[in-house]
Amino acid sequence: MISLAGRDILHAWGKFIFTGIGLGLLIGVTLTMAGVYRGMVDDGKVLLDNSGADLWVVQKNTLGPYAESSSLYDDSYRGILALPGVAQAANVTYLTMQIRQGENDVRAMVVGIAPGGAGIPGWPPYLVAGRQITRSHYEAVADMATGFKLDDRIQIRRNDYTVVGLTRRMVSSSGDPMVFIPLKDAQEAQFLKDNDAILQNRRRIAENPAFNRPAIPDLLDTVITSQSSNPYVNAVLVRLKPGYAADEVVEVIQRWKRLTAYTRSQMEDILIGKLIATSAQQIGMFLVILAVVSAAIIAFIIYTLTLGKIREIAVLKLIGTKNRTIAGMIMQEALGLGVIGFVVGKISATFWALIFPKYVLLELRDAFSGFIVLMIICVLASIIAIHAALKVDPAEAIGG
Amino acid sequence: MEGGGIRIEGLHKRYGKGETAVDALKQVDMRVAPGEVVGLIGPSGSGKSTLLKCLGAVIEPTAGRMILGNEVIYDNGWKITDLRALRRDKIGFVFQAPYLIPFLDVTDNVALLPMLAGVPNDVARTKAMALLQALDIQHRAQAMPSELSGGEQQRVAIARGLINRPPVILADEPTAPLDSERALAVVRILNDMARQFETAIVVVTHDEKIIPTFKRIYHIRDGITHEEIGEGREFD
Ligand SMILES: Nc1ncnc2c1ncn2[C@@H]1O[C@H](COP(=O)(O)OP(=O)(O)OP(=O)(O)O)[C@@H](O)[C@H]1O
Ligand SMILES: [Mg+2]
C-alpha cells in the first residue's frame, strides 16, 4: 500500500509545516487555558492540604473563610477543643492585601497563625529556607512567589516584619502567595486603621460623657482598650483524633457551638464549585471558541489544499481509484495537519507555562483528551473537502 | 477479432434535454482488434472526445451496444455495476495533458494503481520499472513530474496506462504537445505495446504527422463514423 496523504505532505511539507505552526500556536493557547483551570483547582487543593486541617469551623451559615468572609470570636476554639474527637483546634485569619517592601508592593494573602509552632494547623508544613516564626511579634514567613528574601523587611499596615523563612507553593485560592505572621499581629492588621483613624476614634470616645466620667477615672482607658483590640478570627482549623469520623464531629460542632463546620471534601466543593466556578465557565467558553476556530481553520486549509488537487483527483477517479482511497487521503492530510499542530502546540504550551503569570498545570490527561478532540475536529473538518472531491467528474480529466 | 478488442454498434449519445439537446454521437460503429491501433479523426465538435468518454465508461451513452473483450458492458444501459473497477482493470487512459500526480515520483506514478490495489510496493515498482524501460525513460525513474519534459511526461502517462495490462487503451490527442519526432516516437511505442500485450488501442488525433501511421482510421463527422483504410506507413 502507498500513503497518498503521506507523500503529499512530504511533497508540500512547507505548506503543512507553516499552517501546522499557526494551528499549533492556537492549540498551545487552548492547552494553556486548560492548564490555567487545572492550576486554579490545584491551588485550591494545595491551600487545603497545607492548612493541615481536617475541619474548618466558620461563622454560622457562611461559606468562609475562603469563599465568603467569616468571623468568629477568638475564644471559640477553646470550646471546640473540648469536644470529643478534636485533637487540635487553632485560630486563623486570612487577609488579602498589598504588602510593601521598599519601593514595591506585592499582592499577598496574610495568614495569621496561632502560637505554638510548626504542627499547629495553619502553620506552613515545611520551609525551603530559614526557620519558622519563633517570636510572638513582627516575624514573617513568606512564600517565594512574593519575591521576598530572608531578612527582608516588609511592611504590613503600620508595622515592619522581618522575613525569617520561605515556603514554596503556599498560595491562596486565587493564586496569591501567602505571608504568615503571628495571629495577634494579624488580628491587629485586620482591625487597625492608620494612626489618624485611631486618634479620631479616641477623641470620639473621650467626648462621650457616658465613657468619660470623672467619678470612674479608669473607665475611659478600659473602653479605649476594648475598642482597639480585635477579638475576631476568620476560622478555626480543627485536626481530628484518629478513629473519629469527620461528619460526626461536624455534626457535634454545629449542634453545640452555633457555628458552621466543613469537612475537607465539602471545603473542596466550595472552593472548586463556587469560588472558581465563574473562572471555570469563562475558560470553558474560551475552549469552545478555540475549538470552533481551530475547526474552521483546519476545514478551510484542507478545503483549499483539496481544491488545488481537483485535477489530480479527477485523474485518480478516471483510472479507477476508489472513493474510499480519495476520502482517506484527504482525511489523513487533515489528521496530519492536526498532529503537526498538536506537537507544536504541546511544545509551545510547555514553554510559555513557565513564564505565564499564573500557575499553569499541564496535565497529561488534558493533552490526551485535547488530542482526541483535535482528531475528531480534523475528521469533521475534512468532510467538506471530501464532499467536494467526491463530486469531481472523472470526465474532467479527459477534457474536450 | 473473435474474443477480444472493442466492438461498438449503433452507439448514440445525446447531451441535455429538450430544446438544448445535442446529439453528439448519432451512429457510431467501430471494431478494434487486439493488438491493433486505430486512428479516430474528425473536425472539432464532431464527437471524438464524447466517444472516448463513452468507451471509457466515464459518461453514459443514450443507446447502442459496447463490448470490451468478451464482455457486453453496455446494451441500451450499463451491463456492469462497478464502472470504476472496469476502468481500473480493463482500460488504460492516455490524455493530451499527461496529468501525472505531482507529489509522486515517476516510478510511483506508474506503480500507483497496483499499489492501491494491494500489490506489495516493491513488486509494483519492479513492474513499473520494466515498463519505464520499455518506454526508454528508466533513467528518469526517480524524477518528480515537474522535472520532466512534455514528451517524457507523456511516456510516463503511457506507462501508467499500461501498468495493469489493460485490453484497451484510449488515447485523446496524446501527441498534441509534442514535436513531430517525439510524436512519432509515442505512436511507435503505442504500436509496440499493442503488439506486445495484445492491446486494442484507439488514438484520437488531429495530428497530421501521425495520421499516416494508422492502418485503419475511423472518420467521425457530426456524430457518424466512417471506416477508412489508412496508409499504415512503417516507422524507420
Ligand atoms: N458536457 C457536454 N454537454 C453538452 N454538450 C456537450 C458536452 N460535451 C460535448 N458537447 C457537445 O458535443 C459535441 C461533441 O463534442 P466533443 O467534445 O466530443 O467533440 P470533439 O470531437 O472532441 O472536439 P475537439 O476536437 O474540439 O476536442 C459538441 O457539439 C459539443 O459542444
Ligand atoms: Mg475533444
XYZ file of C-alpha atoms and ligand atoms in Angstrom:
668
model
C 0.000 0.000 0.000
C 1.088 3.564 -0.552
C 0.029 6.539 1.578
C -1.057 9.267 -0.820
C -1.551 11.661 2.084
C 1.899 10.982 3.478
C 3.504 11.566 0.090
C 1.552 14.755 -0.496
C 2.529 16.082 2.927
C 6.201 15.263 2.280
C 5.997 16.938 -1.118
C 4.272 20.088 0.138
C 5.884 19.978 3.586
C 6.451 23.727 3.730
C 2.756 24.418 3.403
C 1.910 21.833 6.043
C 4.590 22.939 8.490
C 3.633 26.604 8.271
C -0.087 26.044 8.658
C 0.734 23.441 11.307
C 2.700 26.013 13.284
C -0.134 28.529 13.054
C -2.603 25.921 14.156
C -0.149 24.769 16.825
C 0.020 28.183 18.460
C -3.760 28.145 18.668
C -3.654 24.676 20.210
C -0.949 25.890 22.584
C -3.303 28.621 23.792
C -6.033 26.023 24.227
C -3.810 23.722 26.288
C -2.643 26.673 28.379
C -6.232 27.688 29.103
C -6.946 24.169 30.313
C -3.723 24.344 32.323
C -4.809 27.597 33.962
C -8.020 25.931 35.085
C -6.131 22.907 36.410
C -3.760 25.305 38.133
C -6.639 27.030 39.899
C -8.040 23.713 41.072
C -4.596 22.677 42.222
C -4.067 25.987 44.039
C -7.287 25.276 45.913
C -6.202 21.765 46.855
C -2.763 22.910 47.904
C -4.374 25.585 50.058
C -6.477 22.964 51.830
C -3.605 20.477 52.094
C -1.191 22.988 53.520
C -3.609 24.293 56.113
C -3.163 20.971 57.866
C -6.819 20.881 58.904
C -9.423 18.128 58.829
C -12.283 20.537 59.554
C -12.897 24.237 59.026
C -15.109 25.938 61.603
C -16.524 29.258 60.431
C -19.191 31.835 61.228
C -22.654 30.301 61.239
C -24.228 29.959 57.781
C -21.306 31.301 55.830
C -19.134 29.639 53.197
C -15.977 31.019 54.832
C -13.194 31.513 55.238
C -12.051 31.424 51.589
C -15.214 31.873 49.554
C -17.036 34.262 51.897
C -15.988 36.393 54.785
C -16.451 34.795 58.163
C -15.674 35.998 61.606
C -15.946 34.320 64.979
C -14.691 35.075 68.447
C -11.103 34.143 69.008
C -12.000 32.177 72.113
C -14.371 29.839 70.272
C -11.518 27.422 69.714
C -11.411 26.532 73.404
C -14.905 25.137 73.347
C -14.198 23.250 70.146
C -11.047 21.767 71.624
C -13.123 20.264 74.442
C -15.368 18.320 72.051
C -14.840 14.588 71.570
C -12.724 13.687 68.539
C -10.928 17.041 68.322
C -7.148 16.698 68.621
C -6.175 20.265 67.793
C -8.060 23.499 67.159
C -6.296 26.679 66.132
C -7.430 30.165 65.199
C -6.501 31.506 61.842
C -7.049 34.762 59.965
C -6.829 35.398 56.254
C -6.482 38.851 54.729
C -5.579 39.564 51.128
C -3.727 42.851 50.809
C -0.809 44.712 49.289
C 2.440 44.297 51.211
C 5.117 46.949 50.853
C 8.738 46.061 50.532
C 10.945 49.051 49.842
C 9.643 50.638 46.688
C 7.428 47.783 45.562
C 4.262 46.293 46.783
C 3.159 42.727 46.300
C -0.317 41.283 46.449
C -0.379 38.531 49.036
C -2.616 36.730 51.451
C -1.583 37.432 55.017
C -2.262 34.420 57.243
C -2.348 34.899 60.962
C -1.256 31.703 62.700
C -1.931 30.748 66.291
C 1.098 30.472 68.563
C 2.521 27.027 69.207
C 4.975 26.278 66.438
C 5.038 24.012 63.408
C 2.415 21.280 63.544
C -0.332 23.616 64.703
C -2.997 23.742 61.936
C -2.445 26.781 59.730
C 1.330 26.770 60.031
C 3.313 26.149 56.859
C 4.141 22.421 56.902
C 7.671 22.829 55.543
C 10.075 25.590 54.644
C 12.535 25.791 51.789
C 14.782 28.232 53.646
C 15.126 29.885 57.044
C 13.094 28.963 60.079
C 9.560 29.114 61.420
C 8.277 32.108 63.385
C 9.596 31.901 66.944
C 8.843 35.332 68.365
C 5.326 36.450 69.036
C 5.610 39.671 67.030
C 6.936 41.099 63.787
C 8.331 37.979 62.207
C 7.027 36.630 58.915
C 7.365 33.523 56.774
C 6.737 34.374 53.112
C 6.170 32.335 50.004
C 8.929 32.515 47.418
C 6.412 33.757 44.853
C 6.271 37.080 46.723
C 9.866 37.640 45.660
C 10.873 38.371 49.262
C 14.167 37.015 50.580
C 15.346 36.024 54.034
C 15.954 39.016 56.303
C 13.927 41.335 54.066
C 11.956 43.977 55.904
C 8.356 44.090 54.788
C 5.562 46.407 55.828
C 2.075 45.188 56.698
C -0.195 48.066 57.621
C 1.767 50.135 60.133
C 4.289 47.542 61.235
C 7.536 46.229 59.812
C 8.219 42.493 59.796
C 11.390 40.517 59.203
C 11.197 37.603 56.799
C 12.642 34.629 58.695
C 11.529 31.730 56.489
C 10.443 30.931 52.950
C 7.860 28.492 51.619
C 7.078 27.171 48.158
C 3.611 26.888 46.553
C 1.763 28.238 49.538
C -0.913 30.194 47.713
C -4.455 31.420 48.179
C -7.258 30.031 46.070
C -6.757 32.908 43.639
C -3.058 32.174 43.369
C -1.767 34.995 45.611
C 1.299 33.954 47.604
C 0.915 33.659 51.379
C 2.721 35.556 54.106
C 2.449 34.055 57.578
C 2.591 36.282 60.646
C 1.672 35.750 64.313
C -2.064 35.701 64.964
C -2.084 38.717 67.270
C -0.283 40.851 64.694
C -2.664 39.672 62.013
C -5.744 40.451 64.081
C -4.374 43.904 64.638
C -3.585 44.360 60.970
C -7.092 43.313 60.070
C -8.679 45.619 62.556
C -6.423 48.603 62.915
C -6.546 51.524 60.647
C -3.999 54.273 60.291
C -2.877 56.437 63.220
C -5.227 59.176 62.233
C -8.273 56.964 62.451
C -7.172 55.731 65.882
C -6.794 59.262 67.195
C -10.186 60.199 65.781
C -11.725 57.195 67.478
C -10.110 58.036 70.814
C -11.318 61.578 70.582
C -14.841 60.447 69.837
C -14.867 58.098 72.829
C -13.341 60.728 75.133
C -16.010 63.221 74.095
C -18.784 60.803 75.005
C -19.840 61.685 78.616
C -21.049 58.110 79.111
C -17.430 56.862 78.969
C -15.520 59.876 80.202
C -16.777 60.009 83.788
C -14.667 61.779 86.394
C -16.207 59.547 89.053
C -14.712 56.440 87.439
C -11.315 57.558 86.133
C -10.269 54.117 84.742
C -13.379 53.682 82.614
C -12.180 55.716 79.636
C -8.931 53.712 79.339
C -10.814 50.419 79.629
C -13.247 51.394 76.919
C -10.488 52.579 74.598
C -8.544 49.354 75.120
C -11.598 47.227 74.432
C -12.353 49.240 71.310
C -8.881 48.961 69.944
C -8.457 45.214 70.218
C -9.902 42.774 67.769
C -11.321 39.635 69.322
C -12.216 38.026 65.987
C -10.635 35.437 63.736
C -11.837 34.104 60.359
C -11.874 30.416 61.108
C -10.820 27.723 63.499
C -8.837 24.907 61.914
C -9.508 21.558 63.517
C -7.496 18.380 63.431
C -9.266 15.185 64.386
C -8.161 12.394 66.638
C -7.634 9.130 64.826
C -10.763 6.984 64.632
C -13.271 9.826 64.567
C -15.416 10.434 61.505
C -15.271 13.991 60.203
C -19.011 14.074 59.515
C -19.876 13.212 63.114
C -17.578 15.834 64.593
C -19.021 18.420 62.189
C -22.457 17.448 63.431
C -21.420 17.923 67.066
C -19.775 21.310 66.424
C -22.791 22.622 64.569
C -25.181 21.414 67.256
C -23.314 22.713 70.309
C -21.373 25.697 69.117
C -23.793 27.513 66.797
C -21.090 27.598 64.205
C -20.797 26.077 60.775
C -18.140 23.457 60.063
C -16.956 21.873 56.852
C -15.076 18.700 56.115
C -12.219 18.553 53.659
C -14.405 17.348 50.780
C -17.083 19.965 51.472
C -14.380 22.636 51.508
C -13.070 21.362 48.201
C -16.573 21.575 46.747
C -16.875 25.157 47.943
C -13.500 26.193 46.517
C -13.870 24.467 43.166
C -17.618 24.500 42.757
C -18.255 28.068 43.924
C -15.119 30.140 44.209
C -13.591 29.317 40.843
C -16.815 28.357 39.079
C -17.041 31.635 37.159
C -13.447 31.456 36.001
C -14.014 27.850 35.022
C -17.008 28.861 32.916
C -15.026 31.612 31.218
C -12.236 29.198 30.450
C -14.734 26.614 29.226
C -16.239 29.210 26.887
C -12.772 30.088 25.601
C -12.053 26.423 24.979
C -15.251 26.088 22.948
C -14.423 29.196 20.895
C -10.870 27.976 20.295
C -12.167 24.568 19.220
C -14.554 26.183 16.735
C -11.829 28.475 15.380
C -9.407 25.556 15.027
C -12.085 23.551 13.233
C -12.777 26.431 10.850
C -9.076 26.886 10.107
C -8.455 23.192 9.510
C -11.559 22.925 7.331
C -10.534 25.953 5.287
C -6.945 24.792 4.797
C -7.899 21.247 3.874
C -10.590 22.528 1.519
C -8.108 24.836 -0.210
C -5.481 22.106 -0.460
C -8.084 19.777 -1.946
C -9.280 22.324 -4.496
C -5.665 22.636 -5.592
C -5.685 18.914 -6.351
C -9.033 18.680 -8.132
C -7.491 17.710 -11.461
C -5.330 15.029 -9.905
C -8.381 13.744 -8.083
C -10.278 13.570 -11.387
C -7.393 11.552 -12.837
C -7.356 9.248 -9.812
C -11.067 8.631 -10.287
C -10.699 8.118 -14.022
C -8.027 5.484 -13.640
C -10.219 3.673 -11.140
C -9.163 4.788 -7.664
C -11.848 4.054 -5.081
C -13.715 6.889 -3.340
C -12.503 5.398 -0.080
C -8.893 5.933 -1.115
C -9.512 9.548 -2.107
C -11.501 10.346 1.040
C -8.814 8.602 3.062
C -6.130 10.760 1.510
C -7.943 13.983 2.397
C -8.808 12.858 5.897
C -5.268 11.698 6.599
C -3.931 15.048 5.444
C -6.292 16.765 7.874
C -5.156 14.416 10.650
C -1.532 15.006 9.673
C -2.062 18.726 9.956
C -3.690 18.134 13.339
C -0.727 16.061 14.542
C 1.783 18.722 13.459
C -0.366 21.361 15.157
C -0.630 19.295 18.315
C 3.119 18.748 18.586
C 3.788 22.462 18.061
C 1.004 23.344 20.494
C 2.224 20.980 23.220
C 5.769 22.291 22.950
C 4.742 25.951 22.973
C 2.331 25.424 25.882
C 5.119 23.752 27.873
C 7.392 26.708 27.274
C 5.028 29.547 27.927
C 3.530 27.833 31.002
C 6.876 28.618 32.648
C 6.523 32.350 32.107
C 2.745 32.594 32.427
C 1.837 34.983 35.271
C -0.378 32.346 36.842
C 0.161 28.761 37.869
C -0.393 26.586 34.772
C -0.747 22.883 35.463
C -0.418 20.939 32.183
C -1.905 17.545 32.823
C -1.254 14.563 30.616
C -4.928 13.642 30.541
C -5.813 17.142 29.248
C -3.225 16.811 26.500
C -4.628 13.386 25.715
C -8.273 14.426 25.566
C -7.253 17.574 23.681
C -5.563 15.329 21.132
C -8.673 13.169 20.777
C -10.907 16.233 20.355
C -8.466 17.650 17.795
C -8.538 14.422 15.801
C -12.340 14.472 15.827
C -12.276 18.106 14.687
C -9.879 17.149 11.878
C -12.166 14.373 10.708
C -15.198 16.683 10.751
C -13.260 19.489 9.081
C -12.241 17.235 6.200
C -15.854 16.358 5.400
C -16.431 19.486 3.281
C -13.268 18.861 1.303
C -14.127 15.194 0.849
C -17.576 16.167 -0.342
C -16.016 18.486 -2.948
C -13.556 15.806 -4.032
C -16.188 13.121 -4.463
C -18.283 15.452 -6.617
C -15.462 15.815 -9.154
C -16.396 14.324 -12.511
C -13.728 11.947 -13.837
C -14.634 13.176 -17.337
C -12.874 16.419 -16.390
C -9.593 14.563 -16.603
C -10.192 13.797 -20.291
C -11.266 17.298 -21.168
C -12.773 18.190 -24.541
C -11.335 -10.475 -33.929
C -13.404 -13.071 -32.086
C -12.994 -12.911 -28.308
C -11.293 -9.595 -27.769
C -10.801 -5.992 -28.662
C -13.514 -3.412 -28.897
C -16.867 -3.620 -30.629
C -19.281 -0.703 -30.830
C -22.627 -0.932 -32.557
C -25.107 1.871 -33.200
C -23.860 3.987 -30.336
C -25.835 7.159 -29.641
C -25.208 9.939 -27.148
C -27.396 12.948 -26.510
C -26.286 15.741 -24.154
C -29.005 17.693 -22.393
C -32.753 17.615 -22.870
C -35.464 19.315 -24.900
C -34.593 22.379 -26.970
C -30.935 22.488 -25.971
C -30.267 18.778 -26.551
C -27.164 17.987 -28.616
C -26.770 14.652 -30.391
C -23.001 14.373 -30.088
C -22.983 10.742 -31.293
C -25.641 9.625 -33.765
C -24.464 6.400 -35.334
C -21.120 5.066 -34.218
C -19.915 1.646 -35.339
C -16.378 0.594 -34.620
C -14.222 -2.506 -34.217
C -10.702 -2.659 -32.940
C -8.929 -5.986 -32.788
C -6.493 -6.954 -30.008
C -3.035 -5.760 -30.991
C -4.429 -3.140 -33.358
C -4.011 0.634 -33.242
C -6.730 2.622 -34.996
C -6.981 6.365 -35.511
C -10.096 8.369 -34.744
C -10.131 11.666 -36.608
C -12.677 14.345 -37.277
C -13.259 18.078 -37.078
C -13.693 19.895 -33.838
C -17.033 19.183 -32.219
C -17.566 16.013 -34.219
C -17.821 13.839 -31.117
C -14.346 12.287 -30.711
C -13.953 13.012 -27.021
C -17.550 12.045 -26.412
C -16.943 8.654 -27.997
C -13.822 8.113 -25.927
C -15.675 9.024 -22.734
C -18.463 6.560 -23.545
C -15.986 3.824 -24.334
C -14.057 4.661 -21.169
C -17.239 4.301 -19.079
C -16.895 7.883 -17.924
C -20.207 9.086 -19.342
C -23.264 7.037 -20.154
C -24.351 6.679 -23.799
C -28.024 7.073 -24.676
C -28.376 3.957 -26.796
C -26.409 1.240 -28.640
C -24.030 -1.531 -27.647
C -20.424 -1.663 -26.473
C -18.391 -4.829 -25.998
C -14.940 -4.925 -24.418
C -13.152 -8.232 -24.763
C -15.888 -10.803 -24.396
C -17.979 -8.678 -22.074
C -21.014 -6.661 -23.085
C -20.548 -3.555 -20.992
C -23.364 -1.515 -22.486
C -26.547 -2.542 -24.219
C -29.030 0.314 -24.031
C -27.899 0.619 -20.430
C -24.846 -0.396 -18.365
C -24.454 -4.139 -18.041
C -21.937 -3.884 -15.226
C -22.239 -2.166 -11.871
C -18.726 -1.106 -10.910
C -17.624 1.229 -13.701
C -14.622 2.401 -11.762
C -13.326 -1.141 -11.396
C -13.939 -1.616 -15.133
C -11.811 1.441 -15.864
C -9.133 0.271 -13.464
C -8.897 -3.291 -14.782
C -9.777 -3.044 -18.457
C -8.934 0.421 -19.739
C -5.744 2.452 -19.921
C -6.134 6.198 -20.424
C -3.640 8.496 -22.090
C -4.573 12.155 -22.441
C -3.365 15.203 -24.194
C -2.124 16.597 -20.899
C -0.459 13.761 -19.015
C -1.871 14.778 -15.592
C 0.667 12.927 -13.517
C 0.290 13.022 -9.738
C 2.641 15.863 -8.791
C 3.645 14.525 -5.386
C 4.715 11.069 -6.590
C 7.915 10.355 -8.469
C 7.871 8.763 -11.931
C 8.081 5.173 -10.672
C 5.280 5.622 -8.149
C 3.067 7.422 -10.660
C 3.286 4.324 -12.811
C 3.101 1.861 -9.912
C 0.210 3.694 -8.211
C -2.690 1.556 -9.395
C -1.297 -1.840 -8.377
C -0.043 -0.361 -5.090
C -3.510 0.967 -4.288
C -4.920 -2.437 -5.220
C -2.740 -4.020 -2.541
C 0.145 -5.373 -4.643
C 3.313 -5.126 -2.496
C 5.110 -1.855 -3.244
C 8.349 -3.434 -4.443
C 6.521 -5.819 -6.776
C 4.528 -2.921 -8.254
C 7.668 -0.829 -8.627
C 9.542 -3.624 -10.360
C 6.657 -3.900 -12.796
C 6.684 -0.137 -13.315
C 10.431 -0.171 -13.877
C 10.069 -2.770 -16.644
C 7.528 -0.553 -18.411
C 9.688 2.546 -17.997
C 12.492 0.561 -19.556
C 10.287 -0.461 -22.481
C 9.404 3.223 -22.943
C 13.047 4.168 -22.659
C 12.602 6.528 -19.747
C 14.047 4.393 -16.937
C 16.793 6.974 -16.361
C 14.141 9.421 -15.095
C 12.551 6.874 -12.726
C 13.300 8.886 -9.564
C 12.353 12.274 -11.020
C 9.275 14.233 -9.997
C 6.761 15.007 -12.786
C 7.559 18.728 -12.643
C 11.138 17.895 -13.607
C 10.175 16.143 -16.852
C 9.752 17.475 -20.391
C 6.335 17.214 -22.072
C 7.403 14.171 -24.101
C 8.826 12.444 -21.042
C 5.638 13.128 -19.118
C 3.610 11.662 -21.949
C 5.691 8.490 -21.926
C 5.243 8.173 -18.161
C 1.496 8.621 -18.664
C 1.539 5.844 -21.258
C 3.400 3.603 -18.844
C 0.749 4.359 -16.223
C -1.990 3.494 -18.723
C -0.275 0.160 -19.435
C 0.589 -0.971 -15.930
C -2.489 -3.135 -15.439
C -2.048 -4.667 -18.948
C -5.495 -3.424 -19.931
C -7.030 -4.991 -23.038
C -7.985 -1.481 -24.205
C -6.095 1.811 -24.336
C -7.869 5.085 -25.104
C -5.656 7.995 -26.083
C -7.032 11.502 -26.615
C -4.634 13.704 -28.604
C -1.604 12.051 -26.993
C 0.850 13.812 -29.288
C -0.603 17.315 -29.307
C 2.098 18.983 -27.230
C 4.982 17.144 -28.915
C 7.197 17.892 -31.915
C 6.990 15.518 -34.846
C 9.925 13.345 -33.833
C 8.581 12.876 -30.316
C 5.042 12.448 -31.614
C 6.149 9.622 -33.900
C 8.085 8.060 -31.035
C 4.929 7.992 -28.923
C 2.940 6.370 -31.751
C 5.668 3.808 -32.215
C 5.524 2.978 -28.533
C 1.748 2.556 -28.738
C 2.167 0.214 -31.712
C 4.843 -1.789 -29.895
C 2.672 -2.055 -26.812
C -0.325 -3.141 -28.866
C 1.684 -5.933 -30.450
C 3.445 -6.970 -27.275
C 0.422 -7.026 -24.965
C -2.394 -7.702 -27.470
C -3.958 -4.376 -26.582
C -6.663 -2.697 -28.651
C -5.765 0.980 -28.934
C -7.859 3.931 -30.093
C -5.960 7.152 -30.762
C -7.959 10.367 -31.177
C -5.913 12.874 -33.107
C -5.801 15.963 -35.258
C -2.121 15.472 -35.757
C -1.178 15.401 -39.453
C 2.219 13.958 -38.563
C 0.869 10.723 -37.159
C -2.250 10.145 -39.263
C -0.292 8.315 -41.977
C 0.901 5.705 -39.494
C -2.546 4.151 -38.939
C -3.547 1.083 -40.913
C -7.185 1.774 -40.195
C -8.874 5.060 -39.478
C -12.344 5.973 -38.288
C -13.580 9.288 -39.536
C -16.277 10.880 -37.461
C -18.395 13.744 -38.724
C -21.498 15.072 -36.971
C -21.534 12.046 -34.725
C -21.427 9.462 -37.515
C -18.412 7.193 -38.106
C -16.989 6.109 -41.468
C -14.262 3.488 -41.684
C -11.272 4.140 -43.949
C -8.102 2.333 -44.843
C -5.072 4.255 -43.671
C -1.606 4.446 -45.176
C -0.161 2.296 -42.413
C 3.248 3.789 -43.016
C 6.006 1.857 -41.285
C 8.389 3.552 -38.863
C 12.008 3.719 -39.854
N -20.876 18.041 -21.416
C -21.460 18.444 -22.560
N -22.701 18.974 -22.537
C -23.320 19.372 -23.684
N -22.755 19.279 -24.878
C -21.520 18.751 -24.978
C -20.801 18.321 -23.821
N -19.593 17.852 -24.226
C -19.563 17.997 -25.571
N -20.698 18.539 -26.013
C -21.041 18.797 -27.385
O -20.964 17.569 -28.092
C -20.360 17.757 -29.341
C -19.150 16.842 -29.457
O -18.155 17.287 -28.533
P -16.759 16.555 -28.349
O -16.088 17.130 -27.195
O -16.986 15.087 -28.351
O -16.027 16.981 -29.690
P -14.527 16.669 -30.179
O -14.674 15.916 -31.426
O -13.774 16.045 -29.086
O -13.971 18.119 -30.461
P -12.468 18.679 -30.327
O -11.725 18.170 -31.468
O -12.670 20.146 -30.357
O -11.964 18.200 -28.999
C -20.024 19.231 -29.427
O -21.052 19.866 -30.174
C -20.013 19.700 -28.020
O -20.448 21.060 -27.956
Mg -12.033 16.542 -27.943
